[in-house]
Coordinates of C-alpha atoms in Angstrom, one line a residue:
X1 CA -22.3 23.4 17.3
X2 CA -25.0 25.7 16.1
X3 CA -27.5 24.2 18.5
X4 CA -25.1 24.8 21.3
X5 CA -25.1 21.2 22.5
X6 CA -21.6 20.1 22.0
X7 CA -19.3 18.9 24.8
X8 CA -16.9 21.6 25.7
X9 CA -13.7 21.3 27.7
X10 CA -13.3 24.8 29.1
X11 CA -9.9 26.1 30.5
X12 CA -8.8 29.4 31.7
X13 CA -7.2 31.0 28.6
X14 CA -5.2 34.1 27.5
X15 CA -6.9 35.0 24.1
X16 CA -3.8 36.8 22.9
X17 CA -2.0 33.6 23.6
X18 CA -4.5 31.5 21.5
X19 CA -4.3 33.9 18.6
X20 CA -0.5 34.0 18.6
X21 CA -0.4 30.1 18.8
X22 CA -2.4 29.6 15.7
X23 CA -1.0 32.5 13.8
X24 CA 1.3 30.5 11.9
X25 CA -1.2 28.1 10.7
X26 CA -3.7 30.7 9.7
X27 CA -0.9 32.4 7.6
X28 CA -0.4 29.3 5.7
X29 CA -4.2 28.9 5.1
X30 CA -4.7 32.3 4.0
X31 CA -1.7 32.4 1.6
X32 CA 1.3 34.9 0.9
X33 CA -0.9 37.4 -0.8
X34 CA -2.7 38.3 2.4
X35 CA -1.1 39.9 5.3
X36 CA -1.8 38.7 8.8
X37 CA -1.6 41.3 11.6
X38 CA -2.0 40.7 15.2
X39 CA -2.8 43.6 17.6
X40 CA -3.0 42.3 21.1
X41 CA -3.3 44.3 24.3
X42 CA -1.6 43.2 27.4
X43 CA -2.2 42.4 30.2
X44 CA -5.6 40.8 29.2
X45 CA -8.1 39.4 31.3
X46 CA -8.5 35.6 31.2
X47 CA -11.5 33.9 29.7
X48 CA -12.9 30.4 30.4
X49 CA -13.4 28.3 27.0
X50 CA -12.5 25.6 25.0
X51 CA -9.0 26.2 23.4
X52 CA -9.7 23.8 20.6
X53 CA -13.2 25.6 19.8
X54 CA -11.5 29.1 19.9
X55 CA -9.1 27.9 17.4
X56 CA -11.8 26.6 15.3
X57 CA -13.5 30.0 15.4
X58 CA -10.4 31.9 14.3
X59 CA -9.8 29.2 11.6
X60 CA -13.3 29.6 10.2
X61 CA -13.1 33.3 10.2
X62 CA -9.8 33.2 8.6
X63 CA -10.9 31.1 5.7
X64 CA -14.0 33.3 5.2
X65 CA -11.7 36.3 5.1
X66 CA -9.3 34.6 2.7
X67 CA -12.4 33.8 0.3
X68 CA -13.2 37.5 0.4
X69 CA -9.8 38.6 -0.4
X70 CA -8.8 36.8 -3.6
X71 CA -6.6 39.6 -5.0
X72 CA -4.8 40.1 -1.5
X73 CA -5.5 42.2 1.4
X74 CA -4.9 42.3 5.3
X75 CA -6.5 40.1 7.8
X76 CA -6.3 41.6 11.3
X77 CA -6.9 39.8 14.6
X78 CA -7.1 42.2 17.6
X79 CA -7.7 41.5 21.4
X80 CA -8.4 44.1 24.2
X81 CA -10.1 44.1 27.5
X82 CA -13.7 45.4 27.7
X83 CA -13.9 47.8 30.8
X84 CA -16.9 49.2 32.4
X85 CA -17.8 52.8 31.6
X86 CA -16.8 53.7 35.0
X87 CA -13.4 52.7 34.5
X88 CA -13.6 51.9 38.3
X89 CA -14.2 47.9 38.1
X90 CA -12.3 45.0 36.8
X91 CA -12.6 44.0 33.1
X92 CA -16.0 42.6 32.2
X93 CA -14.6 40.7 29.4
X94 CA -12.2 40.3 26.5
X95 CA -12.8 41.4 23.0
X96 CA -11.7 39.5 19.8
X97 CA -12.1 41.3 16.6
X98 CA -11.2 39.7 13.2
X99 CA -11.3 42.1 10.3
X100 CA -10.5 41.9 6.6
X101 CA -10.2 44.3 3.8
X102 CA -12.2 42.1 1.4
X103 CA -15.2 42.6 -1.0
X104 CA -17.7 43.1 2.0
X105 CA -21.3 41.7 2.0
X106 CA -24.5 43.0 0.6
X107 CA -27.7 43.6 2.6
X108 CA -29.2 40.1 1.6
X109 CA -26.2 38.2 2.7
X110 CA -25.8 40.0 5.9
X111 CA -29.3 38.9 7.0
X112 CA -28.5 35.3 6.5
X113 CA -24.8 35.3 7.6
X114 CA -25.2 32.8 10.7
X115 CA -27.8 30.6 9.0
X116 CA -26.7 27.0 8.9
X117 CA -25.9 25.6 5.3
X118 CA -26.3 29.2 3.8
X119 CA -23.3 29.8 1.4
X120 CA -22.4 32.0 -1.4
X121 CA -19.9 29.7 -2.7
X122 CA -20.4 27.5 -5.8
X123 CA -21.6 23.9 -5.3
X124 CA -18.7 21.8 -3.9
X125 CA -16.8 24.8 -2.5
X126 CA -18.5 25.2 0.7
X127 CA -21.0 23.7 3.2
X128 CA -22.5 26.8 4.7
X129 CA -21.4 25.8 8.2
X130 CA -18.4 27.9 8.9
X131 CA -20.0 31.0 10.3
X132 CA -22.9 29.2 11.9
X133 CA -20.2 26.9 13.8
X134 CA -18.6 30.2 14.9
X135 CA -22.0 31.5 16.2
X136 CA -22.6 28.3 18.0
X137 CA -19.3 28.1 19.8
X138 CA -19.4 31.7 20.9
X139 CA -22.9 31.4 22.2
X140 CA -22.2 28.2 24.1
X141 CA -19.0 29.8 25.7
X142 CA -21.2 32.4 27.1
X143 CA -20.1 35.3 24.7
X144 CA -21.5 37.4 22.0
X145 CA -20.8 37.9 18.4
X146 CA -21.6 40.9 16.1
X147 CA -20.3 42.0 12.8
X148 CA -20.1 45.0 10.4
X149 CA -19.8 44.8 6.7
X150 CA -20.3 46.8 3.5
X151 CA -19.6 46.2 -0.1
X152 CA -16.1 47.3 -0.9
X153 CA -15.3 48.1 2.7
X154 CA -14.4 44.7 4.3
X155 CA -15.8 42.7 7.3
X156 CA -15.3 42.8 11.0
X157 CA -16.4 40.2 13.4
X158 CA -16.6 41.4 17.0
X159 CA -16.5 38.7 19.7
X160 CA -16.9 39.4 23.4
X161 CA -16.2 36.6 26.0
X162 CA -16.8 37.1 29.7
X163 CA -13.8 37.2 32.1
X164 CA -13.0 34.4 34.2
X165 CA -13.6 35.2 37.8
X166 CA -10.1 36.3 39.0
X167 CA -8.7 32.8 38.3
X168 CA -5.0 32.4 37.3
X169 CA -4.3 30.4 34.3
X170 CA -2.6 27.7 36.4
X171 CA -5.3 27.3 38.9
X172 CA -7.9 25.7 36.9
X173 CA -8.1 21.8 36.3
X174 CA -7.8 21.2 32.8
X175 CA -7.1 18.5 30.2
X176 CA -3.7 19.7 29.0
X177 CA -2.4 19.2 25.5
X178 CA 0.3 16.9 26.7
X179 CA -2.3 14.6 28.2
X180 CA -4.0 13.9 25.0
X181 CA -3.7 10.4 23.8
X182 CA -0.6 9.7 21.6
X183 CA 0.6 7.1 19.1
X184 CA 3.1 5.9 16.7
X185 CA 0.8 4.5 14.0
X186 CA 0.8 6.0 10.3
X187 CA -2.4 7.9 9.3
X188 CA -3.4 8.8 5.8
X189 CA -5.7 11.9 5.8
X190 CA -7.8 12.2 2.7
X191 CA -9.7 15.6 2.5
X192 CA -10.1 18.1 -0.3
X193 CA -10.6 21.1 2.1
X194 CA -7.2 22.6 2.9
X195 CA -8.0 23.9 6.2
X196 CA -9.2 20.6 7.7
X197 CA -6.2 18.9 6.3
X198 CA -3.8 21.3 8.0
X199 CA -5.7 21.2 11.3
X200 CA -5.9 17.5 11.3
X201 CA -2.1 16.9 10.2
X202 CA -0.9 19.4 12.9
X203 CA -3.1 17.7 15.6
X204 CA -1.9 14.1 14.9
X205 CA 1.6 14.9 14.2
X206 CA 1.9 16.7 17.6
X207 CA 0.7 13.6 19.1
X208 CA 3.4 11.5 17.7
X209 CA 1.7 9.9 14.6
X210 CA 3.4 9.6 11.2
X211 CA 0.7 11.4 9.0
X212 CA 0.4 11.6 5.2
X213 CA -2.0 13.7 3.4
X214 CA -3.8 13.5 0.1
X215 CA -6.3 15.8 -1.6
X216 CA -8.3 13.3 -3.4
X217 CA -8.7 9.6 -3.9
X218 CA -6.0 9.2 -6.7
X219 CA -3.4 10.8 -4.7
X220 CA -4.6 8.5 -1.6
X221 CA -4.0 5.2 -3.8
X222 CA -0.6 6.4 -5.1
X223 CA 0.6 6.8 -1.4
X224 CA -1.0 3.6 -0.4
X225 CA 1.2 1.8 -3.2
X226 CA 4.3 2.6 -1.3
X227 CA 3.2 3.1 2.2
X228 CA 1.6 0.8 4.9
X229 CA -1.3 2.6 6.4
X230 CA -2.7 1.9 9.9
X231 CA -5.6 4.5 9.8
X232 CA -7.4 5.9 6.7
X233 CA -9.0 9.3 7.8
X234 CA -11.3 10.1 4.8
X235 CA -13.9 12.7 4.1
X236 CA -17.1 11.1 2.8
X237 CA -18.2 13.8 0.2
X238 CA -15.2 14.5 -2.3
X239 CA -15.2 15.4 -6.0
X240 CA -15.2 12.6 -8.4
X241 CA -14.6 9.8 -5.9
X242 CA -16.4 9.7 -2.5
X243 CA -14.8 8.4 0.6
X244 CA -16.6 5.1 0.6
X245 CA -15.5 4.5 -2.9
X246 CA -12.0 5.2 -2.0
X247 CA -12.1 2.7 0.7
X248 CA -13.5 0.1 -1.7
X249 CA -10.6 0.6 -4.0
X250 CA -8.1 0.5 -1.3
X251 CA -9.6 -2.7 0.1
X252 CA -9.5 -4.4 -3.0
X253 CA -5.6 -4.8 -3.1
X254 CA -4.5 -4.0 0.3
X255 CA -5.0 -5.0 4.1
X256 CA -7.8 -3.3 5.7
X257 CA -6.5 -0.4 7.8
X258 CA -8.9 1.5 10.6
X259 CA -11.3 3.6 8.5
X260 CA -12.6 7.0 9.9
X261 CA -15.0 8.9 7.9
X262 CA -15.3 12.6 8.2
X263 CA -18.2 14.7 7.1
X264 CA -20.0 18.0 8.0
X265 CA -23.3 17.1 6.0
X266 CA -26.4 16.1 7.9
X267 CA -27.1 12.6 8.4
X268 CA -29.9 12.5 5.9
X269 CA -27.6 13.8 3.2
X270 CA -25.3 10.9 3.7
X271 CA -27.8 8.1 3.2
X272 CA -26.9 7.7 -0.4
X273 CA -23.5 6.7 0.6
X274 CA -22.9 3.0 1.5
X275 CA -20.9 3.3 4.8
X276 CA -19.0 0.4 6.2
X277 CA -20.9 -0.3 9.6
X278 CA -17.6 -1.1 11.3
X279 CA -16.1 2.3 10.3
X280 CA -15.9 5.2 12.7
X281 CA -17.7 8.4 11.9
X282 CA -16.2 11.8 12.9
X283 CA -18.5 14.9 12.5
X284 CA -17.0 18.1 11.3
X285 CA -16.2 20.5 12.6
X286 CA -14.2 18.7 15.3
X287 CA -11.8 20.0 17.7
X288 CA -8.2 18.7 18.1
X289 CA -9.1 16.9 21.4
X290 CA -12.0 15.1 19.6
X291 CA -9.8 14.1 16.8
X292 CA -6.8 12.8 19.0
X293 CA -9.2 10.8 21.2
X294 CA -11.2 9.3 18.3
X295 CA -8.3 8.1 16.5
X296 CA -6.5 6.6 19.7
X297 CA -9.7 5.0 21.2
X298 CA -10.6 3.6 17.8
X299 CA -7.2 2.1 17.2
X300 CA -7.2 0.6 20.8
X301 CA -10.7 -0.8 20.4
X302 CA -10.0 -2.4 16.8
X303 CA -6.9 -4.1 18.4
X304 CA -8.8 -5.3 21.2
X305 CA -11.4 -7.0 18.8
X306 CA -14.0 -4.7 20.2
X307 CA -16.6 -3.4 17.6
X308 CA -16.0 0.2 16.9
X309 CA -19.3 1.2 15.3
X310 CA -20.1 4.7 14.6
X311 CA -18.8 7.2 17.2
X312 CA -17.9 10.8 17.9
X313 CA -20.2 13.7 16.9

């Protein structure tokens, strides 16, 4: 994402509608101690972007804001048209501003904020990929991102996306949500990061799957004792017991499900883990579209006795 080489599926969107659609999930992620406010101007010009990627942007910024407001605060998401100074021409684009009332950032942190793998969190609590992913998504979408922050005064991210050229929402061919592959299998998600669990569960349940979730290997094995699992979707790097270790314990007493590993770590950082060559690899961050397709195509390939191998980046 940071290198701007991911595959996007752009459609013509209303940014306010995107924000309103993901707001309930964001509220669950940030917690009841933080107030979520939406300030949307209507009517907004449309933008051409990948909806799943924009949801990822809002998700990452919300998690970042939550971590800056441990004692509570306000997270505001605002949208408005960006108009030429002359006020005589159509909107040049749409502004998306995500602001928090958190602790803010020092000069040293501000200088490195979009740097991949830079994090102020303790080991095991953050990968340093959240804001660099946001940066890459916005740049690849043809937009710009700026920010303002000061210690004790919170942080605001100002995103501007170019307006689509006079295209109505229904006029652009798009891969609609309803067209994404569906299924009825049972999927167990094992992930210690709450935001990833919520996004993956929501995506797969909306596609018809039965979804079970676990925060760690112990919880996963307890669930597996009483439920039959078709797909084990497991993070590779987790506290105490890694994804591959979990799979080994699972297979010791149970039939083999389809295994899909997830990770946001670089390839060389994963060489210490003995990954099953038949397992599928899903690189984080992923969009709902990539997740839904990876699960469905991998299940179909396994049942067709076709080697799956490593897959979607």
